[in-house]
Coordinates of C-alpha atoms and ligand atoms in Angstrom, one line a residue:
X1 CA -13.0 21.6 -31.2
X2 CA -14.1 18.1 -31.3
X3 CA -17.9 17.2 -29.4
X4 CA -19.2 14.2 -27.9
X5 CA -22.9 13.6 -28.6
X6 CA -24.5 11.3 -26.6
X7 CA -28.3 9.5 -26.2
X8 CA -28.5 8.8 -22.6
X9 CA -30.7 6.3 -20.8
X10 CA -29.1 2.9 -21.8
X11 CA -27.4 0.7 -18.9
X12 CA -24.0 0.0 -19.8
X13 CA -23.3 -3.8 -20.2
X14 CA -20.3 -5.5 -21.0
X15 CA -16.4 -5.4 -20.3
X16 CA -14.0 -2.4 -20.5
X17 CA -10.2 -2.8 -20.5
X18 CA -8.4 -0.4 -18.1
X19 CA -5.6 1.6 -19.7
X20 CA -2.1 2.4 -18.2
X21 CA -1.9 5.3 -15.5
X22 CA -1.2 8.9 -17.0
X23 CA -0.4 10.2 -14.0
X24 CA 2.2 7.4 -13.4
X25 CA 3.4 7.7 -16.8
X26 CA 4.0 11.1 -17.0
X27 CA 7.0 11.0 -14.0
X28 CA 8.4 7.8 -15.4
X29 CA 8.7 9.6 -19.0
X30 CA 10.6 12.3 -16.8
X31 CA 12.5 9.8 -15.3
X32 CA 14.2 8.7 -18.5
X33 CA 16.4 12.0 -18.5
X34 CA 18.6 10.9 -15.2
X35 CA 20.2 8.5 -17.5
X36 CA 21.8 8.2 -21.0
X37 CA 20.7 4.8 -21.7
X38 CA 17.7 3.7 -22.9
X39 CA 14.5 3.5 -20.5
X40 CA 11.5 1.4 -21.9
X41 CA 8.0 2.0 -20.7
X42 CA 5.3 -0.3 -21.4
X43 CA 1.6 0.2 -20.4
X44 CA 1.6 4.1 -21.3
X45 CA -1.6 5.5 -22.4
X46 CA -2.1 7.0 -25.9
X47 CA -3.6 10.3 -24.5
X48 CA -2.6 14.1 -24.7
X49 CA -0.8 15.0 -22.1
X50 CA 1.7 11.8 -22.5
X51 CA 2.3 13.3 -26.5
X52 CA 3.0 16.5 -24.8
X53 CA 5.4 15.0 -22.2
X54 CA 6.9 13.2 -24.8
X55 CA 7.4 16.4 -27.1
X56 CA 9.2 18.0 -24.2
X57 CA 11.7 15.2 -23.7
X58 CA 12.7 15.5 -27.5
X59 CA 12.6 19.6 -27.1
X60 CA 15.0 18.8 -24.2
X61 CA 17.1 16.4 -26.7
X62 CA 15.6 13.1 -26.0
X63 CA 15.2 10.5 -28.8
X64 CA 11.4 8.9 -28.4
X65 CA 10.4 6.1 -30.1
X66 CA 6.4 5.0 -29.6
X67 CA 5.0 1.8 -30.7
X68 CA 1.1 1.7 -29.4
X69 CA 1.8 1.7 -25.6
X70 CA 5.2 0.8 -25.6
X71 CA 7.5 3.8 -25.4
X72 CA 11.4 3.9 -25.8
X73 CA 13.2 6.9 -24.6
X74 CA 17.0 7.9 -24.6
X75 CA 18.3 10.6 -23.3
X76 CA 22.0 10.5 -24.4
X77 CA 22.3 14.2 -24.3
X78 CA 20.7 16.9 -22.4
X79 CA 20.5 19.6 -25.1
X80 CA 18.0 22.2 -23.6
X81 CA 17.3 21.6 -19.9
X82 CA 14.4 23.7 -20.3
X83 CA 10.5 23.6 -20.1
X84 CA 8.9 26.5 -22.2
X85 CA 5.9 28.1 -21.4
X86 CA 4.2 26.7 -24.6
X87 CA 4.4 23.1 -23.1
X88 CA 3.9 24.0 -19.4
X89 CA 0.7 26.3 -19.9
X90 CA -0.8 22.9 -21.6
X91 CA 0.4 20.6 -18.9
X92 CA 1.3 21.5 -15.8
X93 CA 3.0 18.4 -15.0
X94 CA 5.8 19.5 -17.1
X95 CA 7.4 20.8 -13.9
X96 CA 8.1 16.8 -13.4
X97 CA 11.1 17.7 -15.5
X98 CA 12.7 20.0 -12.6
X99 CA 14.2 17.7 -10.6
X100 CA 15.5 15.3 -13.2
X101 CA 17.5 18.1 -14.9
X102 CA 18.8 19.7 -12.2
X103 CA 20.1 16.6 -11.1
X104 CA 21.5 15.4 -14.4
X105 CA 22.8 18.5 -15.9
X106 CA 22.9 20.8 -12.8
X107 CA 20.7 23.5 -14.2
X108 CA 16.9 23.5 -15.1
X109 CA 14.8 26.4 -16.5
X110 CA 10.9 25.9 -16.3
X111 CA 8.1 28.0 -17.1
X112 CA 6.1 28.7 -13.9
X113 CA 2.7 27.4 -14.3
X114 CA 0.1 29.8 -13.2
X115 CA -3.4 29.3 -12.3
X116 CA -5.6 26.7 -14.0
X117 CA -9.1 25.8 -13.7
X118 CA -8.9 23.6 -10.7
X119 CA -6.9 26.3 -8.7
X120 CA -3.8 28.1 -8.0
X121 CA -1.8 25.3 -8.2
X122 CA 1.7 26.6 -7.4
X123 CA 5.0 24.3 -7.4
X124 CA 6.5 26.4 -4.7
X125 CA 7.1 22.9 -2.6
X126 CA 9.1 21.9 -5.4
X127 CA 11.3 24.7 -5.3
X128 CA 12.3 24.8 -1.5
X129 CA 12.9 21.3 -1.6
X130 CA 15.4 22.0 -4.4
X131 CA 17.0 24.4 -2.3
X132 CA 17.2 22.1 0.2
X133 CA 19.1 19.7 -1.6
X134 CA 21.7 22.6 -2.3
X135 CA 20.4 23.8 -5.7
X136 CA 20.1 28.0 -6.3
X137 CA 16.4 28.6 -7.1
X138 CA 15.9 32.0 -9.0
X139 CA 12.8 33.7 -11.0
X140 CA 12.6 35.6 -13.7
X141 CA 10.5 36.6 -17.0
X142 CA 8.1 33.8 -15.7
X143 CA 10.3 31.3 -15.7
X144 CA 12.4 29.3 -12.3
X145 CA 15.6 28.4 -12.8
X146 CA 17.3 25.9 -10.5
X147 CA 21.3 25.5 -10.5
X148 CA 23.3 22.9 -8.9
X149 CA 26.9 23.0 -10.9
X150 CA 28.4 20.7 -8.4
X151 CA 25.5 18.3 -8.1
X152 CA 22.8 18.3 -5.6
X153 CA 23.5 17.1 -2.2
X154 CA 21.3 14.9 0.1
X155 CA 19.3 16.6 2.6
X156 CA 16.0 16.5 4.9
X157 CA 12.7 17.9 3.1
X158 CA 9.4 18.2 5.3
X159 CA 6.8 19.0 2.8
X160 CA 4.2 21.6 4.2
X161 CA 1.6 19.8 2.8
X162 CA 1.1 16.7 0.8
X163 CA 2.0 17.2 -2.8
X164 CA 1.9 14.1 -5.5
X165 CA 4.2 15.7 -8.3
X166 CA 6.2 17.6 -5.6
X167 CA 7.0 14.1 -4.4
X168 CA 8.1 12.7 -7.4
X169 CA 9.9 15.4 -8.3
X170 CA 12.0 15.9 -5.3
X171 CA 12.5 11.6 -5.4
X172 CA 14.0 12.1 -8.7
X173 CA 16.1 14.8 -7.6
X174 CA 17.6 13.2 -4.6
X175 CA 18.5 9.8 -6.7
X176 CA 21.4 11.3 -8.0
X177 CA 22.5 13.7 -5.0
X178 CA 25.5 13.0 -3.2
X179 CA 24.5 11.6 0.4
X180 CA 20.9 10.5 1.7
X181 CA 17.6 12.2 1.5
X182 CA 14.6 11.8 3.2
X183 CA 11.2 12.9 2.3
X184 CA 8.6 13.6 5.2
X185 CA 5.0 14.1 4.8
X186 CA 5.4 12.5 1.3
X187 CA 2.4 11.4 -0.7
X188 CA 1.6 8.2 -0.5
X189 CA -0.1 7.6 -3.9
X190 CA 0.5 4.5 -5.9
X191 CA 2.2 6.5 -8.7
X192 CA 4.6 7.9 -6.3
X193 CA 5.3 3.8 -5.5
X194 CA 5.4 3.1 -9.1
X195 CA 7.9 5.9 -10.2
X196 CA 10.0 4.3 -7.1
X197 CA 9.8 1.0 -8.7
X198 CA 11.2 2.3 -12.1
X199 CA 14.1 4.7 -10.2
X200 CA 15.1 1.2 -8.3
X201 CA 15.3 -0.5 -11.4
X202 CA 17.5 2.0 -13.0
X203 CA 20.1 1.3 -10.2
X204 CA 18.6 4.2 -7.4
X205 CA 18.1 3.2 -3.7
X206 CA 14.9 4.8 -2.8
X207 CA 13.0 3.1 0.2
X208 CA 9.5 3.8 2.0
X209 CA 7.7 4.9 -1.1
X210 CA 3.9 4.2 -0.2
X211 CA 4.7 5.4 3.1
X212 CA 5.0 9.0 4.4
X213 CA 8.7 9.0 4.9
X214 CA 10.9 8.0 1.8
X215 CA 14.7 7.8 2.6
X216 CA 17.0 7.9 -0.9
X217 CA 20.3 7.2 -0.9
X218 CA 21.9 9.2 -3.7
X219 CA 24.0 7.2 -6.1
X220 CA 26.7 8.2 -9.1
X221 CA 24.9 7.3 -12.1
X222 CA 21.7 5.2 -13.2
X223 CA 21.3 3.0 -15.9
X224 CA 18.7 1.9 -18.2
X225 CA 15.7 0.1 -17.7
X226 CA 12.6 -1.7 -18.4
X227 CA 9.2 -0.9 -16.9
X228 CA 5.4 -1.4 -17.2
X229 CA 3.5 1.1 -15.9
X230 CA 0.4 0.6 -13.2
X231 CA -3.1 0.7 -14.7
X232 CA -5.2 3.6 -14.1
X233 CA -7.1 3.9 -11.1
X234 CA -9.1 6.9 -11.8
X235 CA -9.9 5.8 -15.3
X236 CA -11.3 2.0 -14.0
X237 CA -13.0 4.0 -11.3
X238 CA -14.8 6.3 -13.8
X239 CA -16.1 3.1 -15.7
X240 CA -17.2 1.9 -12.3
X241 CA -19.3 4.9 -11.9
X242 CA -20.7 4.5 -15.5
X243 CA -21.9 1.2 -14.7
X244 CA -23.6 2.3 -11.5
X245 CA -25.1 5.4 -12.9
X246 CA -26.8 3.7 -15.8
X247 CA -27.9 0.7 -13.8
X248 CA -25.9 -1.6 -15.8
X249 CA -23.1 -4.1 -15.3
X250 CA -19.7 -3.9 -16.6
X251 CA -17.0 -6.2 -15.7
X252 CA -13.6 -3.8 -15.9
X253 CA -10.7 -5.8 -16.4
X254 CA -7.0 -4.8 -15.9
X255 CA -8.3 -2.8 -13.0
X256 CA -5.7 -1.8 -10.0
X257 CA -8.5 -3.4 -7.5
X258 CA -6.2 -2.9 -4.4
X259 CA -5.8 1.2 -5.3
X260 CA -9.7 1.4 -5.4
X261 CA -10.6 0.6 -1.9
X262 CA -12.4 4.2 -1.2
X263 CA -14.1 4.1 -4.2
X264 CA -15.5 0.7 -3.6
X265 CA -16.4 1.7 -0.2
X266 CA -18.5 4.5 -1.1
X267 CA -20.1 2.7 -3.9
X268 CA -21.1 -0.4 -1.8
X269 CA -22.6 1.7 0.7
X270 CA -24.7 3.6 -2.0
X271 CA -25.8 0.4 -2.7
X272 CA -23.9 -0.4 -5.9
X273 CA -22.7 -4.5 -5.8
X274 CA -19.2 -4.6 -6.6
X275 CA -17.1 -7.9 -7.0
X276 CA -13.7 -8.5 -7.4
X277 CA -12.8 -11.3 -10.0
X278 CA -9.4 -13.0 -9.7
X279 CA -6.6 -10.2 -9.6
X280 CA -7.6 -7.3 -11.4
X281 CA -11.4 -7.6 -12.5
X282 CA -13.9 -5.5 -10.8
X283 CA -17.8 -6.3 -11.5
X284 CA -19.7 -3.4 -11.1
X285 CA -23.5 -3.7 -11.1
X286 CA -25.9 -0.8 -10.6
X287 CA -29.7 -1.4 -10.8
X288 CA -30.8 -0.9 -7.4
X289 CA -32.0 2.3 -5.4
X290 CA -29.0 4.4 -5.0
X291 CA -28.6 5.7 -1.4
X292 CA -26.6 9.1 -0.9
X293 CA -23.4 9.1 0.7
X294 CA -21.3 11.6 2.0
X295 CA -18.2 12.0 0.6
X296 CA -14.5 14.0 1.4
X297 CA -11.8 14.2 -0.7
X298 CA -8.3 13.3 0.6
X299 CA -4.9 12.3 -0.3
X300 CA -4.4 8.5 -0.9
X301 CA -5.1 6.0 0.6
X302 CA -8.6 8.9 1.0
X303 CA -11.0 9.2 -1.4
X304 CA -9.4 10.3 -4.8
X305 CA -10.1 14.3 -5.7
X306 CA -9.8 13.0 -9.4
X307 CA -13.0 11.1 -9.1
X308 CA -14.8 13.7 -7.1
X309 CA -16.6 15.2 -10.2
X310 CA -17.8 11.8 -11.4
X311 CA -18.8 10.9 -8.0
X312 CA -20.8 14.1 -7.8
X313 CA -22.6 13.0 -10.9
X314 CA -23.7 9.5 -9.1
X315 CA -24.9 11.4 -6.4
X316 CA -27.4 13.3 -8.5
X317 CA -29.1 10.2 -9.1
X318 CA -29.2 8.8 -5.5
X319 CA -31.8 9.3 -2.8
X320 CA -31.3 12.0 -0.3
X321 CA -28.7 14.5 0.1
X322 CA -25.0 13.7 -0.1
X323 CA -22.5 16.3 1.3
X324 CA -19.4 16.4 -1.2
X325 CA -16.4 18.4 0.4
X326 CA -13.3 18.9 -1.8
X327 CA -10.1 19.6 0.3
X328 CA -7.4 19.4 -2.1
X329 CA -8.0 21.9 -4.6
X330 CA -9.7 25.1 -4.1
X331 CA -11.7 25.4 -7.2
X332 CA -12.7 22.0 -8.3
X333 CA -16.2 22.2 -8.7
X334 CA -16.9 23.5 -12.6
X335 CA -18.5 20.5 -13.6
X336 CA -21.6 21.7 -11.1
X337 CA -23.1 24.6 -13.1
X338 CA -23.1 22.3 -16.0
X339 CA -25.0 19.2 -14.2
X340 CA -27.4 21.8 -12.9
X341 CA -27.9 22.7 -16.6
X342 CA -28.6 18.9 -17.3
X343 CA -31.3 19.3 -14.3
X344 CA -29.1 18.3 -11.0
X345 CA -30.0 20.0 -7.8
X346 CA -26.7 20.8 -6.3
X347 CA -25.8 24.1 -4.1
X348 CA -22.3 25.0 -3.5
X349 CA -21.0 25.9 -0.2
X350 CA -17.6 27.0 -0.2
X351 CA -15.7 23.7 -0.5
X352 CA -19.1 22.0 0.0
X353 CA -21.4 20.9 -2.5
X354 CA -24.7 19.8 -1.5
X355 CA -26.4 17.0 -4.2
X356 CA -30.3 16.3 -3.6
X357 CA -31.3 13.7 -5.6
X358 CA -32.6 11.4 -7.4
X359 CA -33.1 13.9 -10.4
X360 CA -34.1 13.1 -13.6
X361 CA -31.2 14.5 -15.7
X362 CA -31.9 15.7 -19.3
X363 CA -29.8 15.8 -21.9
X364 CA -28.4 19.7 -23.0
X365 CA -25.2 21.2 -24.6
X366 CA -22.6 21.5 -22.0
X367 CA -19.1 22.7 -21.6
X368 CA -16.1 20.7 -20.5
X369 CA -13.9 22.6 -18.4
X370 CA -11.2 20.1 -17.3
X371 CA -10.5 16.5 -17.5
X372 CA -12.3 15.0 -14.5
X373 CA -14.9 17.5 -15.1
X374 CA -15.5 16.6 -18.6
X375 CA -15.7 12.8 -17.5
X376 CA -18.5 13.8 -14.9
X377 CA -20.3 15.2 -17.7
X378 CA -20.3 12.2 -19.8
X379 CA -21.4 10.2 -17.1
X380 CA -24.3 12.8 -16.5
X381 CA -25.1 12.4 -20.2
X382 CA -25.3 8.9 -20.0
X383 CA -27.5 8.7 -17.1
X384 CA -29.6 11.6 -18.9
X385 CA -33.0 11.3 -21.0
X386 CA -32.3 12.5 -24.5
X387 CA -29.1 13.9 -26.3
X388 CA -26.2 15.8 -24.5
X389 CA -23.7 17.8 -26.4
X390 CA -20.5 18.0 -24.9
X391 CA -18.3 21.1 -26.1
X392 CA -14.2 21.2 -25.5
X393 CA -13.6 17.2 -25.2
X394 CA -10.0 18.1 -25.8
X395 CA -10.1 18.1 -21.9
X396 CA -11.1 14.8 -22.0
X397 CA -8.5 13.6 -24.6
X398 CA -6.0 14.9 -22.3
X399 CA -6.3 11.7 -19.9
X400 CA -8.9 9.1 -21.1
X401 CA -7.6 6.8 -24.0
X402 CA -10.3 6.0 -26.6
X403 CA -12.9 6.7 -23.9
X404 CA -15.8 6.8 -26.5
X405 CA -14.9 3.5 -28.2
X406 CA -14.5 2.1 -24.6
X407 CA -18.0 3.5 -23.5
X408 CA -19.6 2.3 -27.1
X409 CA -18.1 -1.1 -26.7
X410 CA -20.4 -1.3 -23.5
X411 CA -23.3 -0.3 -25.5
X412 CA -23.3 3.3 -25.0
X413 CA -24.5 5.7 -27.6
X414 CA -21.8 8.4 -27.9
X415 CA -20.0 9.5 -30.9
X416 CA -17.2 12.1 -31.5
X417 CA -18.4 15.0 -33.8
X418 CA -15.2 16.8 -35.1
X419 CA -15.3 20.4 -35.1
Ligands
EPU501 N1 0.4 22.7 -3.7 C1 0.9 23.9 -3.3 N2 2.4 23.9 -3.7 C2 3.1 23.0 -4.5 C3 2.2 21.8 -5.2 C4 1.1 21.9 -4.8 O1 0.4 24.6 -2.5 O2 3.9 23.1 -4.6 C5 -0.9 22.4 -3.7 C6 -1.9 22.3 -4.7 O3 -2.0 23.6 -5.3 C7 -3.0 21.7 -4.6 C8 -2.4 20.3 -3.3 O4 -1.2 21.2 -3.0 O5 -4.0 22.1 -3.7 C9 -2.4 19.2 -3.9 O6 -1.6 19.4 -5.0 P1 -0.6 18.3 -5.6 O7 0.9 18.7 -6.1 O8 -0.7 16.7 -4.6 O9 -1.2 18.2 -7.0 P2 -0.1 17.7 -8.6 O10 1.0 16.6 -8.1 O11 0.0 18.9 -9.1 C10 -1.0 15.4 -9.2 C11 -2.2 14.8 -10.2 C12 -3.6 15.6 -10.3 C13 -4.1 15.2 -8.6 C14 -3.4 15.9 -7.9 C15 -4.2 15.3 -6.2 C16 -0.6 14.3 -12.0 C17 0.2 14.8 -13.2 N3 -1.5 15.0 -11.4 O12 -1.3 16.5 -9.3 O13 -4.3 14.9 -11.4 O14 -5.7 15.9 -8.9 O15 -2.3 14.9 -7.8 O16 -4.2 13.9 -6.2 O17 0.1 13.4 -11.1 C18 -5.7 14.7 -13.4 O18 -5.2 13.9 -13.6 O19 -6.9 15.1 -13.7 C19 -5.1 15.6 -12.3 C20 -5.6 16.7 -12.1

C-alpha cells in the first residue's frame, strides 16, 4: 500500500489548478445509462472512484473510451442492470445507477452498501423515492431490486432528510417517467445543478435544480450530449486551507469561486486573506495569526462536511478554542485521533470536536481512514515540524487527482512511497 512521506514546515507558494469535480462526474457518468446515444464528458478527474464508476458502466454493457479528462460513454444496450457487491463495497456512489437503470431497463439490482468509515449511510430514501415512482422494491441476499416493467410514472417525493446522491438518483429516474415528478426538500448542491444541466442537454425537462423543489416533466427518450463537468469545490477548498495552514500564498486557478462562499467566509474570519481574481482564481494568503472560529457542517450552501476534517486541521493552528460540529454524518471524526498523535489538542464530545490551539504539530506515522480524513492529515503534515508518514493513501487517490504533484509544484516536500 502506498504511503506519503511529507516534510513539513515550509509555506506553499505558487499556482495550483483545480480539477473537475469527482462528485459531479459520478452522477454524470451514471446519466449516460439513460440513452443509447453517446455522452461525452469533459473535465472528468482521473481518480479512483471515477475509474470504478466507469468499470461499473462497462459491466452493465456500456462502451467507455477515455482520453485524459475526456470520457465518451455509449450505453447502446443494457446487458446486465446490476451493481455488484464487489464494486459497491469499494464505492457507495455505485447506487447512483439504481434510478437510471430502473428508468431505462425497467429493472435494477444493486448491492446494499452497508456501513462505511463515516457512518451508516443507508439508501432508504432512494428506495422509497423509487416506490413513489411506481417501482416495486424488494430485498434479498444483500441486494435491492427495483422493478418497473411497464416504466416509471411521475410522482411527488418528499425527502425526510436532504440527500445529495438520493436527489440525483431520483432525478435520473424521473426524467424518463410518464408524467410529472416533484422532488421536495431536494439537495441544492452544485453537483445536483450540474447533473440537471447535463440531463437537460440530453433532452430532459428538469426545472428548479439548485432550489429545494425540483420539477421534472418526463420525456419518452433522451439523446446523446456533450457536457463539461464543474470544477471541484472540495479540492479547491483543500488547497485554500493548505495555503492558510502553511502560512503561504497560493493562487488556485479554475476554482468554482461561487461554490466556496461558506469556506471563504470562515477563512476570512480566521484571519486568512482571500481574494478573487477574475472569474475563477482564488488567491489565499496565510501568514498572520490565525483566530479560532466555530464551524457547523450543513447541507449546501452551508459549510460542506467534505471540508470539515481539513478545516479542523487548520483550527489546530488557530488561537483559542474552535467548536467544530458535524451534523451530516454520525462518525466523521476518524482524523481526530491521528491529528492528536501529531500533537493537536482536540476533545470529542458526541458530534462536536473542541479544538484548542495553536499547537505546534510534529511529524508522526499516521493512518488515513477515509478520503477527506486523509486530506486533513496531509494538511497537518504540511504544517508539522519534521517528517510524517501517511499510510493507506489509496483513500486519497479515490478523490484527489495527483495531489502530491500539485502540492509539490507549490513547494511542498511530499513524495509517494510505493508499498
Ligand atoms: N441518508 C439516509 N438515507 C438515505 C440517504 C442518506 O439516511 O437514503 C443520510 C446519510 O446517512 C447521511 C445524510 O443522509 O447521514 C446525508 O447523506 P447524503 O445522501 O447526502 O450523502 P451521499 O449522497 O451518500 C454525497 C457525497 C459525499 C458527501 C455527502 C454530503 C457523492 C458521491 N458523495 O454523499 O461525498 O459527503 O454527499 O455532502 O456525491 C466525499 O466526496 O468524500 C463524500 C463522502
